[in-house]
Structures are given as structure tokens and as C-alpha cells.
Coordinates of N, CA and C in Angstrom, one line a residue:
X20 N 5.3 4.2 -14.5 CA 4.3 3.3 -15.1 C 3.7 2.5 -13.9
X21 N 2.0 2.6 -13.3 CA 2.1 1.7 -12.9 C 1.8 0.5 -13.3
X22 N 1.6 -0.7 -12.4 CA 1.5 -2.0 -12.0 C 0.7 -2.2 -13.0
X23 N -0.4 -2.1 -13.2 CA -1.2 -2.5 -13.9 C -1.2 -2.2 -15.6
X24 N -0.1 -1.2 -15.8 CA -0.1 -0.3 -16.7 C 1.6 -1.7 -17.5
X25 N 1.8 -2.3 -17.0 CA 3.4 -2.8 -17.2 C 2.6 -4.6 -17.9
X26 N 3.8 -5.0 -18.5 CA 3.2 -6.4 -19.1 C 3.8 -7.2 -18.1
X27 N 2.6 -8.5 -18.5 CA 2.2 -9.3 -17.5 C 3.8 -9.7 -17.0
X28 N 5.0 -9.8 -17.7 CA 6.4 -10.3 -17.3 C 6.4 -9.5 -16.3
X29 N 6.2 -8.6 -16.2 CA 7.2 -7.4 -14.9 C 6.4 -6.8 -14.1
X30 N 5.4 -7.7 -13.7 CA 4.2 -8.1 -12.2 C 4.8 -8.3 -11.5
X31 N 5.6 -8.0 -10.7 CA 6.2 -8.5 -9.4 C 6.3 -9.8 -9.4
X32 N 5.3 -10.9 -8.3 CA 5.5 -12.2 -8.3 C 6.1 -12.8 -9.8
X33 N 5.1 -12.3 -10.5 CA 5.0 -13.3 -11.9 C 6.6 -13.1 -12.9
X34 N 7.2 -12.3 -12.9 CA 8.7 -11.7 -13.1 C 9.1 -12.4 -12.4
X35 N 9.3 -12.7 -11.4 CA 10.0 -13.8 -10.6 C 10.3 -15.3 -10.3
X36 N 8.5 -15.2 -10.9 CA 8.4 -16.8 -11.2 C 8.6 -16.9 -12.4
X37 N 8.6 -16.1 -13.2 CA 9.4 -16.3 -14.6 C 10.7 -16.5 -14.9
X38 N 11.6 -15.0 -14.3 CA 13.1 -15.8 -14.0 C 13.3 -17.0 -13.2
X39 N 12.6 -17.5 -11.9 CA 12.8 -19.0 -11.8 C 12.7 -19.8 -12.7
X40 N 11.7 -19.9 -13.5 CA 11.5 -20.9 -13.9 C 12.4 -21.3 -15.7
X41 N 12.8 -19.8 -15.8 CA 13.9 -19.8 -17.0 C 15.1 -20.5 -16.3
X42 N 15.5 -20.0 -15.2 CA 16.9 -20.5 -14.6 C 16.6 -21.9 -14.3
X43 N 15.3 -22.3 -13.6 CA 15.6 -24.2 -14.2 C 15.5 -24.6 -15.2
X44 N 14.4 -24.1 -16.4 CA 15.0 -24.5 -17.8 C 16.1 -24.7 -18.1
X45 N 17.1 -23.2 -17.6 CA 18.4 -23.9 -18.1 C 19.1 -24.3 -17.6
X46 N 19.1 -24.7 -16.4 CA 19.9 -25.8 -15.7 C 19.6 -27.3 -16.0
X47 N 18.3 -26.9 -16.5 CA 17.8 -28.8 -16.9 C 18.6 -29.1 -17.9
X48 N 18.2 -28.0 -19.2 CA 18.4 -28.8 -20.8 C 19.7 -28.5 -20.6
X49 N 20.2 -27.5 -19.8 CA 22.4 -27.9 -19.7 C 22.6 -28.5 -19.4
X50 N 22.0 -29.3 -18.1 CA 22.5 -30.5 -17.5 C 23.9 -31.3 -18.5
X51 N 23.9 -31.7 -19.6 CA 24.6 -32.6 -19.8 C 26.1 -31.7 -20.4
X52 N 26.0 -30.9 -20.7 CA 27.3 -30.2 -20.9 C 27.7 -29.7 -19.2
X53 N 27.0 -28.9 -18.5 CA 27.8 -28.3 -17.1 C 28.2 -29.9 -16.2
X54 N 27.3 -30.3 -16.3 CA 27.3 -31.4 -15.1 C 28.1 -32.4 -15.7
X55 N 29.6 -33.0 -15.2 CA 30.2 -33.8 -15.8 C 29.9 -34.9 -15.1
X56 N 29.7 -35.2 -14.2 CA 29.5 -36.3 -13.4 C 28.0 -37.3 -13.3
X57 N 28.2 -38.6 -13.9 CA 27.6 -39.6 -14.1 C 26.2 -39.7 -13.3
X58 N 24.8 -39.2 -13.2 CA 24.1 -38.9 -12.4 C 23.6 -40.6 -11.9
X59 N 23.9 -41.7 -12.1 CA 23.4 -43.1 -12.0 C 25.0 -43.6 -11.4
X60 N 25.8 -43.5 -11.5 CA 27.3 -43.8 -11.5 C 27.0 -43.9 -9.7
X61 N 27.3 -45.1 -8.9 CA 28.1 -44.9 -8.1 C 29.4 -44.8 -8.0
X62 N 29.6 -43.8 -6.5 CA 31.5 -43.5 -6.3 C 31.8 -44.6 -5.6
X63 N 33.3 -44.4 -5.4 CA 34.2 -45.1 -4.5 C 33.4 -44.8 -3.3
X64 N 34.1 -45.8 -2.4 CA 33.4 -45.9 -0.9 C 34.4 -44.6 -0.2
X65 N 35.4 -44.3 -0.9 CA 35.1 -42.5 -0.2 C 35.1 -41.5 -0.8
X66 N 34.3 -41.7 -1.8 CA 33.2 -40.3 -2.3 C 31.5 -40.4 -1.8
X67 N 31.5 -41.2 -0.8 CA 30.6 -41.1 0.0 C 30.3 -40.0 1.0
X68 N 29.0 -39.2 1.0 CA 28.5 -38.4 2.0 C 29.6 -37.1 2.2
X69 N 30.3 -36.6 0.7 CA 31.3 -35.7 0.7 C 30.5 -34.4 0.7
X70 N 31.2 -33.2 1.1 CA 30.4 -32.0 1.6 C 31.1 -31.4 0.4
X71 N 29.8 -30.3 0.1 CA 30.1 -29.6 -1.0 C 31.4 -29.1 -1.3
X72 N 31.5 -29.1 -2.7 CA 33.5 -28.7 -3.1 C 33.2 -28.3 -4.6
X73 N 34.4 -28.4 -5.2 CA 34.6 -27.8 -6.6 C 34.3 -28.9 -7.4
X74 N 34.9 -30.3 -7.1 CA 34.5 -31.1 -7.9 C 32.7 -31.5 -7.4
X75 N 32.2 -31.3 -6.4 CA 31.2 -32.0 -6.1 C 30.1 -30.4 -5.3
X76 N 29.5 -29.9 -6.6 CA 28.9 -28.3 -5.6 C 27.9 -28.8 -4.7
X77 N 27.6 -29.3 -4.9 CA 26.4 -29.9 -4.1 C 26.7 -31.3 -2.6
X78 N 27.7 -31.5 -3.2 CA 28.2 -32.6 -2.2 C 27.5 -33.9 -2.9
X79 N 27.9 -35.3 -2.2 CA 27.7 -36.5 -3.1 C 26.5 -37.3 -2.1
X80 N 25.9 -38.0 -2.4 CA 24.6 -38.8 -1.4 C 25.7 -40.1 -0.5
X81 N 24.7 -41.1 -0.3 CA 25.3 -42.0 0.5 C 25.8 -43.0 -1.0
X82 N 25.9 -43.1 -1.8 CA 26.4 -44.4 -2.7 C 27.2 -43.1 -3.4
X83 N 27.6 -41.9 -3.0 CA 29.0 -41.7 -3.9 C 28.4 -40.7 -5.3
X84 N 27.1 -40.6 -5.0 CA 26.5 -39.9 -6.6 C 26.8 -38.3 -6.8
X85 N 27.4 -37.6 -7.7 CA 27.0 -36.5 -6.9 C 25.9 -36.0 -7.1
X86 N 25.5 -35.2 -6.1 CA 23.6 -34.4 -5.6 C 23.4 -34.0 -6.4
X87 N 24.5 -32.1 -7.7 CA 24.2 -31.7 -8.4 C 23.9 -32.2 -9.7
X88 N 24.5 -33.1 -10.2 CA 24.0 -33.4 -11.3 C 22.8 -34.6 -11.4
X89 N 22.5 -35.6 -10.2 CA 21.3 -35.9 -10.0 C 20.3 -34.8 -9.9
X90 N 20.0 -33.6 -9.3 CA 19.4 -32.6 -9.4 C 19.1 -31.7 -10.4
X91 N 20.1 -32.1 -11.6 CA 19.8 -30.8 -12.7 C 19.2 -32.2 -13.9
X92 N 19.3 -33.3 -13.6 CA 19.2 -34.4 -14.7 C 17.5 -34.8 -14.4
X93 N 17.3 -35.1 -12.7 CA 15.8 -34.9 -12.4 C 14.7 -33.8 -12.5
X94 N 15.7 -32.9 -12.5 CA 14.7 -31.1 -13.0 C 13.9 -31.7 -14.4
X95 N 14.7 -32.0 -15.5 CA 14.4 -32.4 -16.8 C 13.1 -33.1 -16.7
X96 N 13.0 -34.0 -15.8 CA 11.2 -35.1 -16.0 C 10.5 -34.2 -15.0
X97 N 11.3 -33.6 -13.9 CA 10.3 -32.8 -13.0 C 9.6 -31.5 -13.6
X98 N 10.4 -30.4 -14.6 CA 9.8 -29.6 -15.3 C 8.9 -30.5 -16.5
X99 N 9.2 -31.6 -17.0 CA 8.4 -31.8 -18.3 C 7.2 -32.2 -17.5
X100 N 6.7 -33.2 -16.6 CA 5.7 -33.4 -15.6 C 4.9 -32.3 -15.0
X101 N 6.1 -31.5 -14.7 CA 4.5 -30.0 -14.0 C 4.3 -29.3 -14.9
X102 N 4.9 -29.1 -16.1 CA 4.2 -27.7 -16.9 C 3.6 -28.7 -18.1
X103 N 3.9 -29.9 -18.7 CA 2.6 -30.8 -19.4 C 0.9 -31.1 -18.8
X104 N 1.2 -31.7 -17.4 CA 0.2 -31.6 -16.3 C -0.4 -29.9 -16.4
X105 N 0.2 -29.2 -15.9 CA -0.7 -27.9 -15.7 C -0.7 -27.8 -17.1
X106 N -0.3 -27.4 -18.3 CA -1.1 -27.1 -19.2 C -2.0 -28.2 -19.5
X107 N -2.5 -28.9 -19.6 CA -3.8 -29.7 -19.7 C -4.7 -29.7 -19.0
X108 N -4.1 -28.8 -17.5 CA -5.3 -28.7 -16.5 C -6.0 -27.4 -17.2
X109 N -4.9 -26.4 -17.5 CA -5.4 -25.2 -17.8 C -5.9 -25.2 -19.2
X110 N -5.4 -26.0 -20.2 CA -6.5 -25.8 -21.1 C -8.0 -26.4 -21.2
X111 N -7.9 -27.8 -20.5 CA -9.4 -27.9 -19.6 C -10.1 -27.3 -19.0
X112 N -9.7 -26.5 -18.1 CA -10.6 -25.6 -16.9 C -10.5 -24.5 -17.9
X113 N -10.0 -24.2 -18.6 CA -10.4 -22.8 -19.5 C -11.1 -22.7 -20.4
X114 N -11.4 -24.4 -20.9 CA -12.4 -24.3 -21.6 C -13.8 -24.6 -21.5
X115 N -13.6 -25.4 -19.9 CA -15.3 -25.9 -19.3 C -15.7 -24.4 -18.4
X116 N -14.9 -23.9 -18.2 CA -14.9 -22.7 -17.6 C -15.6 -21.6 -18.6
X117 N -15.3 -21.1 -19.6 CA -15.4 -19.9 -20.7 C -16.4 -20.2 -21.4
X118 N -16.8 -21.7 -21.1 CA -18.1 -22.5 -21.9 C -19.4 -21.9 -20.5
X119 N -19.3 -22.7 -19.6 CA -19.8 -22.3 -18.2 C -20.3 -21.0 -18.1
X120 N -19.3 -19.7 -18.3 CA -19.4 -18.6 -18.0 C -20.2 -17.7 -19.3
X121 N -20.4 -18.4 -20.5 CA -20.5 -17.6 -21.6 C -22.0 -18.2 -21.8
X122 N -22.1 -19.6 -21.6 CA -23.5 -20.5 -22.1 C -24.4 -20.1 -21.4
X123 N -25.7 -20.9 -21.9 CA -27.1 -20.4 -21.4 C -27.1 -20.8 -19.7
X124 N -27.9 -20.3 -19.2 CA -28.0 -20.9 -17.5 C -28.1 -22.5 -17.3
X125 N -28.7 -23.3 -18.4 CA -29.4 -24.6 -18.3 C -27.5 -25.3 -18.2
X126 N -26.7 -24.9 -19.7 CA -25.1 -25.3 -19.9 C -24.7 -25.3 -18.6
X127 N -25.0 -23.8 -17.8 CA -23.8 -23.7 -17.0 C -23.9 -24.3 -15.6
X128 N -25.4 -24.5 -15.6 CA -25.4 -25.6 -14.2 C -25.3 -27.0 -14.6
X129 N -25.1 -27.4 -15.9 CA -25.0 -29.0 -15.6 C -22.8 -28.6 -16.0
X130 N -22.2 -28.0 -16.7 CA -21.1 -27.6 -16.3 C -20.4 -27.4 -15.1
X131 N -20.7 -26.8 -14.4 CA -20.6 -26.7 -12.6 C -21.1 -27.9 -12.0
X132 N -22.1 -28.7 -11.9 CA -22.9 -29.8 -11.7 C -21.5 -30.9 -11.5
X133 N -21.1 -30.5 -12.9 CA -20.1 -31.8 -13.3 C -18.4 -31.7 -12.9
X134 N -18.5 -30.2 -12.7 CA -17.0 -29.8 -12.0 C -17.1 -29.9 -10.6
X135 N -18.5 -30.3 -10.2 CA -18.5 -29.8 -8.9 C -18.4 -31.4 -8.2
X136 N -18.9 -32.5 -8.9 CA -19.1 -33.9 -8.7 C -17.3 -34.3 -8.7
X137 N -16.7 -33.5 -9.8 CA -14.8 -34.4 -9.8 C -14.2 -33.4 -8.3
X138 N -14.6 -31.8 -8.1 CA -14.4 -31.4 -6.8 C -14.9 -32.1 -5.8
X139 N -15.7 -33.1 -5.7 CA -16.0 -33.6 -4.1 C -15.5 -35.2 -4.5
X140 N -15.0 -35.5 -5.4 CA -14.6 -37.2 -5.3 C -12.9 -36.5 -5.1
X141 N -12.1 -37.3 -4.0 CA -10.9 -37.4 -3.5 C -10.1 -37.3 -4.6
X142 N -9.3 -36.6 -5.3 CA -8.0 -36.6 -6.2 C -7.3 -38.0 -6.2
X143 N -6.9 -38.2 -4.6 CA -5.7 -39.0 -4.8 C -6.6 -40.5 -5.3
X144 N -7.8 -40.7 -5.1 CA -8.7 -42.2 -5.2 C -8.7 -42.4 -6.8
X145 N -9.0 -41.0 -7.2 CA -9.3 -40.9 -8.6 C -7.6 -41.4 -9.5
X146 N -6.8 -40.6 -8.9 CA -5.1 -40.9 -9.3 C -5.0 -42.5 -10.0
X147 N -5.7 -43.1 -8.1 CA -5.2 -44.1 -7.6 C -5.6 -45.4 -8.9
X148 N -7.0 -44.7 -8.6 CA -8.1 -45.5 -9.6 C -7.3 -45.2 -11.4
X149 N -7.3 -44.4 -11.9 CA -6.6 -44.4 -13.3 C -5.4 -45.0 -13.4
X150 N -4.6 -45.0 -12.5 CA -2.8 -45.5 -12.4 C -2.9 -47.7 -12.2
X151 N -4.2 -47.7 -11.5 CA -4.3 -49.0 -11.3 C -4.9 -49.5 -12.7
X152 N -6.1 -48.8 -13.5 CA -6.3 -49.7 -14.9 C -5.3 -49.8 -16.1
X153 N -4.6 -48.4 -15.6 CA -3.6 -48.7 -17.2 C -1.7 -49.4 -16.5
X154 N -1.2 -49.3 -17.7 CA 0.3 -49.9 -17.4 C 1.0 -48.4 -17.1
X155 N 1.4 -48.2 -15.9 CA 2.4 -47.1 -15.1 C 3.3 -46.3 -16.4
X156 N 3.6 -45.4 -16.5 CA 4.0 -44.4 -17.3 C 4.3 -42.8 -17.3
X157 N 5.4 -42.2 -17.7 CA 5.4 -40.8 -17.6 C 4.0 -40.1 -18.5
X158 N 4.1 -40.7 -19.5 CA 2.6 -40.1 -20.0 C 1.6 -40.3 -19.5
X159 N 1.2 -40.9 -19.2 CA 0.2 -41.5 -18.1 C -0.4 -40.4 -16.6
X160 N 1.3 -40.1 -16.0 CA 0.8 -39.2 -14.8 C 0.8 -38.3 -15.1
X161 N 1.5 -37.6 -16.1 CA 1.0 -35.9 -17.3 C -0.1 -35.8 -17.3
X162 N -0.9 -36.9 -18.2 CA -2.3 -36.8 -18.1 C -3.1 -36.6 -17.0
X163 N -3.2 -38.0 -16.2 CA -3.9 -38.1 -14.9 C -3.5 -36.7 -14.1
X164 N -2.7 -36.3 -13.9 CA -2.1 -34.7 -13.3 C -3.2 -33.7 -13.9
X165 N -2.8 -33.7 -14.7 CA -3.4 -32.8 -15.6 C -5.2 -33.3 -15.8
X166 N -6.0 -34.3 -16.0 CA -7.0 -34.0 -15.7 C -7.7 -34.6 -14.7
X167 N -6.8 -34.0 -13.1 CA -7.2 -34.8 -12.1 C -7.0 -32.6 -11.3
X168 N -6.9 -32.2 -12.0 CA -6.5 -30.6 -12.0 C -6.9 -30.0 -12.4
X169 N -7.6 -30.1 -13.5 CA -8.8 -28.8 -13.9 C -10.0 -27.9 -13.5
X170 N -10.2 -28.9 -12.2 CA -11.5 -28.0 -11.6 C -11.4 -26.4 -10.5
X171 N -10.7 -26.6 -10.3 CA -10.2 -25.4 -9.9 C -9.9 -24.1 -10.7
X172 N -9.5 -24.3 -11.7 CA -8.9 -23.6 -12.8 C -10.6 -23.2 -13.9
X173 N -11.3 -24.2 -13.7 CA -12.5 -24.0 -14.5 C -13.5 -23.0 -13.4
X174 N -13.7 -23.0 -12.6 CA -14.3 -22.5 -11.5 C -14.0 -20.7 -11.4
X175 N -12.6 -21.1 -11.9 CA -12.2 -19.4 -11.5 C -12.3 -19.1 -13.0
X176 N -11.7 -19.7 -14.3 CA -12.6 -19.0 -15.1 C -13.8 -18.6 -15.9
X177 N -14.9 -19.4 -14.8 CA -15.8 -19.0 -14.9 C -16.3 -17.8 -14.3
X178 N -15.8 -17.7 -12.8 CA -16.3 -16.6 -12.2 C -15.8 -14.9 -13.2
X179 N -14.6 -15.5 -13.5 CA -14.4 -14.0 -14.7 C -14.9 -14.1 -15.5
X180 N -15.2 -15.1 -16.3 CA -16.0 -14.7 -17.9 C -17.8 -14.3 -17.2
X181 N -17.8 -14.6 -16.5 CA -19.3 -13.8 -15.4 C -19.6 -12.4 -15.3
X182 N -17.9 -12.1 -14.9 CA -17.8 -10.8 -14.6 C -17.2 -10.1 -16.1
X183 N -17.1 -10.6 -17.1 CA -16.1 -9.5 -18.3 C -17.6 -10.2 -19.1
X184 N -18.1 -10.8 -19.0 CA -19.6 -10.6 -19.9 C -20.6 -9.5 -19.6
X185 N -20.3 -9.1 -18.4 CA -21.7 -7.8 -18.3 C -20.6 -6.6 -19.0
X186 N -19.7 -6.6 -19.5 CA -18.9 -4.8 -19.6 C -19.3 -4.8 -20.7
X187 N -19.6 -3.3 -21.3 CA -20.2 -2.3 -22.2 C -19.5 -3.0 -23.6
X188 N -18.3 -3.5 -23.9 CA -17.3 -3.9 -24.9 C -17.8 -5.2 -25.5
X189 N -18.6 -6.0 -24.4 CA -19.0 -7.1 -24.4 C -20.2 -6.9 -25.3
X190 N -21.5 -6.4 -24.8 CA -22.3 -5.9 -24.8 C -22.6 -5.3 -26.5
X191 N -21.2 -4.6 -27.0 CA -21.3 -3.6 -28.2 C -20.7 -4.6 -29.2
X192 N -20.5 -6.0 -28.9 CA -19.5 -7.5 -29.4 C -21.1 -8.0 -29.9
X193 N -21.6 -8.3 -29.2 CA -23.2 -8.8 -29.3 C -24.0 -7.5 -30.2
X194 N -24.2 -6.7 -30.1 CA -24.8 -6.0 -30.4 C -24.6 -5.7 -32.1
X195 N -23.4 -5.7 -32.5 CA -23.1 -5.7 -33.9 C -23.1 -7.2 -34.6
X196 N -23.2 -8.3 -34.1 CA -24.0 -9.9 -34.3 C -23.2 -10.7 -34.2
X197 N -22.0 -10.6 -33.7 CA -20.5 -11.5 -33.2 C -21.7 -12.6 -32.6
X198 N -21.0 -14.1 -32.9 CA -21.9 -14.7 -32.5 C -20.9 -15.3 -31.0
X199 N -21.2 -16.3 -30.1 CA -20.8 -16.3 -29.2 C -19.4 -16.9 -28.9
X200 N -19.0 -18.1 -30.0 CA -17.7 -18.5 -30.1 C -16.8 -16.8 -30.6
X201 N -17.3 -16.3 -31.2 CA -16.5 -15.4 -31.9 C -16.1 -14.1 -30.5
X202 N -16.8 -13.9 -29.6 CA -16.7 -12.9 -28.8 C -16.4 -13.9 -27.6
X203 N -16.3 -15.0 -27.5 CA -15.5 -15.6 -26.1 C -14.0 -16.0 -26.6
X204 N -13.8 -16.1 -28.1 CA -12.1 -16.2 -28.2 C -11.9 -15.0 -28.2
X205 N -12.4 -14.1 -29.6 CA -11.5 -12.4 -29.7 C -11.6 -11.5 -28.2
X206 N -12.9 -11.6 -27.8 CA -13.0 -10.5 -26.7 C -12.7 -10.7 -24.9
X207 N -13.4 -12.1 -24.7 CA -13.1 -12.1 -23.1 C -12.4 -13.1 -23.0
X208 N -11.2 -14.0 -23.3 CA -10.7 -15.3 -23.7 C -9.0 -14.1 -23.2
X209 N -8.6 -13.2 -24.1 CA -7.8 -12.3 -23.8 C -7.7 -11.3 -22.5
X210 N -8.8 -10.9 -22.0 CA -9.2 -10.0 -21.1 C -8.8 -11.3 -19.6
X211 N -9.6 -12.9 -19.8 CA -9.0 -13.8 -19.2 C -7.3 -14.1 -18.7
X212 N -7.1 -14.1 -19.9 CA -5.5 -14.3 -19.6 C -4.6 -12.9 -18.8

């Protein structure tokens, strides 16, 4: 079978970064059954700076904590933070994107226009600037993450719904009176993913 012929799981890279990212799933949400050790707890002053062992796999920091279960307890906000953030980039950019790529010429330059204005203003100002008006929050940097991240993601899927709007499939979608929401979710929205 080849490459192209196999589901998206067993792509090379993406199979890979799929078993990664199952294996920190479950190292996160186990955290509290594998990991016995208090991840806020400091040790005695000699369970300081201990090298990896059976009680301690990871070895312990400078106040005695051990590493591993700070590390499987931080995975938990660190996975909830990057895959909340990226899905709200990507359901942004997939939708100013597939709007961009599908709408009239007039839509798609003031769409680009406007993705193109958050592409040249600095990320981190913009961060800086939303984190300073509101009260500091995990919800807060999910969002800001997430739509301080869309433009990239809109850009590219526009350049595909550009390119899967000229094919014959597309074409015979229109042609029997699919109107345009209906042939950018059933037909090129899939062909996207």
C-alpha cells in the first residue's frame, strides 16, 4: 500500500506524532496514580539535587522535589494550553481561510488584507497588549495563543481551497446547484483535512 494510499494515522511523521502525543496524554492524566511523590512538597535537605533512582526516576531539583512527577503534573496545563490554543487557531484560520479561498475576489482581498495587517503587527506586542487589559489567566493565554495564531493556518488554507476549487468534482458540485456553503463543508473542507 502506498503512502498516500494508507490513513492519515500511519503517515510516517504524523503516526509518530500521534504516538507522542498519546504517550503524554497518558503520562499527564496518570500522573496522580504512577507518580507518588508530592509535586509542590519540598524534601529534606538531603533529597536535594539526587540523581536518578527507583524512588526518584528523574532525580529531585534543588528544594528536594522530585523532577518526575513535577514533569508529568506540568504536562497536564502544558498539553491543555497547546492543543486548546492550536485548536482555536485552527478553527480560525480554517475558517477565514475556506471563506478567502471559496468567496468572491472583492471577500478574498479584504480577508487577506486583514490576515495580512495581524501578520505584520508583532505577536509578542499583540500578547503583551491583550495580557495587560484583562486579569492574567489560564483561559486567557488559550485564547490569546490561539488567536494571536491563526494567520498562518488561514493563508495555507486558502492557498488549498484555491487549488481543490478548479478540480472537475468541484466543478460538477456547482454545476448540479450545491450552493457554496454546501460544497465548501461536503466537498473541499474534507479534501482540506
Amino acid at each position: 500500500m502506498s503512502l498516500r494510499n494508507r490513513p492519515w494515522w500511519q503517515r510516517g511523521a504524523t503516526g509518530i506524532g500521534l504516538l507522542l502525543s498519546v504517550l503524554m496524554l497518558g503520562l499527564a492524566l496518570g500522573a496522580p496514580w504512577w507518580s507518588t511523590a508530592d509535586p509542590i512538597a519540598s524534601g529534606a535537605a538531603a533529597d536535594r539535587l539526587l540523581s536518578p533512582s527507583w524512588s526518584h526516576p528523574l532525580g529531585t531539583d534543588l528544594l528536594g522535589r522530585d523532577v518526575g512527577s513535577r514533569v508529568a503534573h506540568g504536562a497536564r496545563v502544558s498539553l491543555l494550553v497547546g492543543w486548546l490554543s492550536v485548536a482555536i487557531a485552527l478553527l480560525i484560520g480554517t475558517a477565514v481561510g475556506l471563506a478567502a479561498g471559496l468567496a468572491p475576489r472583492w471577500l478574498d482581498r479584504i480577508l487577506m488584507a486583514v490576515t495580512d495587517a495581524f501578520l505584520a503587527f508583532p505577536r509578542i506586542f499583540l500578547v503583551l497588549l491583550l495580557v495587560s487589559l484583562m486579569r492574567p489567566s489560564l483561559t486567557l493565554t488559550m485564547v490569546v495563543l490561539g488567536l494571536t495564531g491563526w494567520m498562518s493556518v488561514a493563508r495555507l488554507v486558502r492557498a488549498e481551497a484555491l487549488s481543490i476549487r478548479e478540480r472537475d468534482f468541484i466543478a460538477a458540485a456547482r454545476g448540479v446547484g450545491l450552493g457554496r456553503m454546501h460544497v465548501a463543508i461536503r466537498h473541499v473542507l474534507p479534501h482540506l483535512l
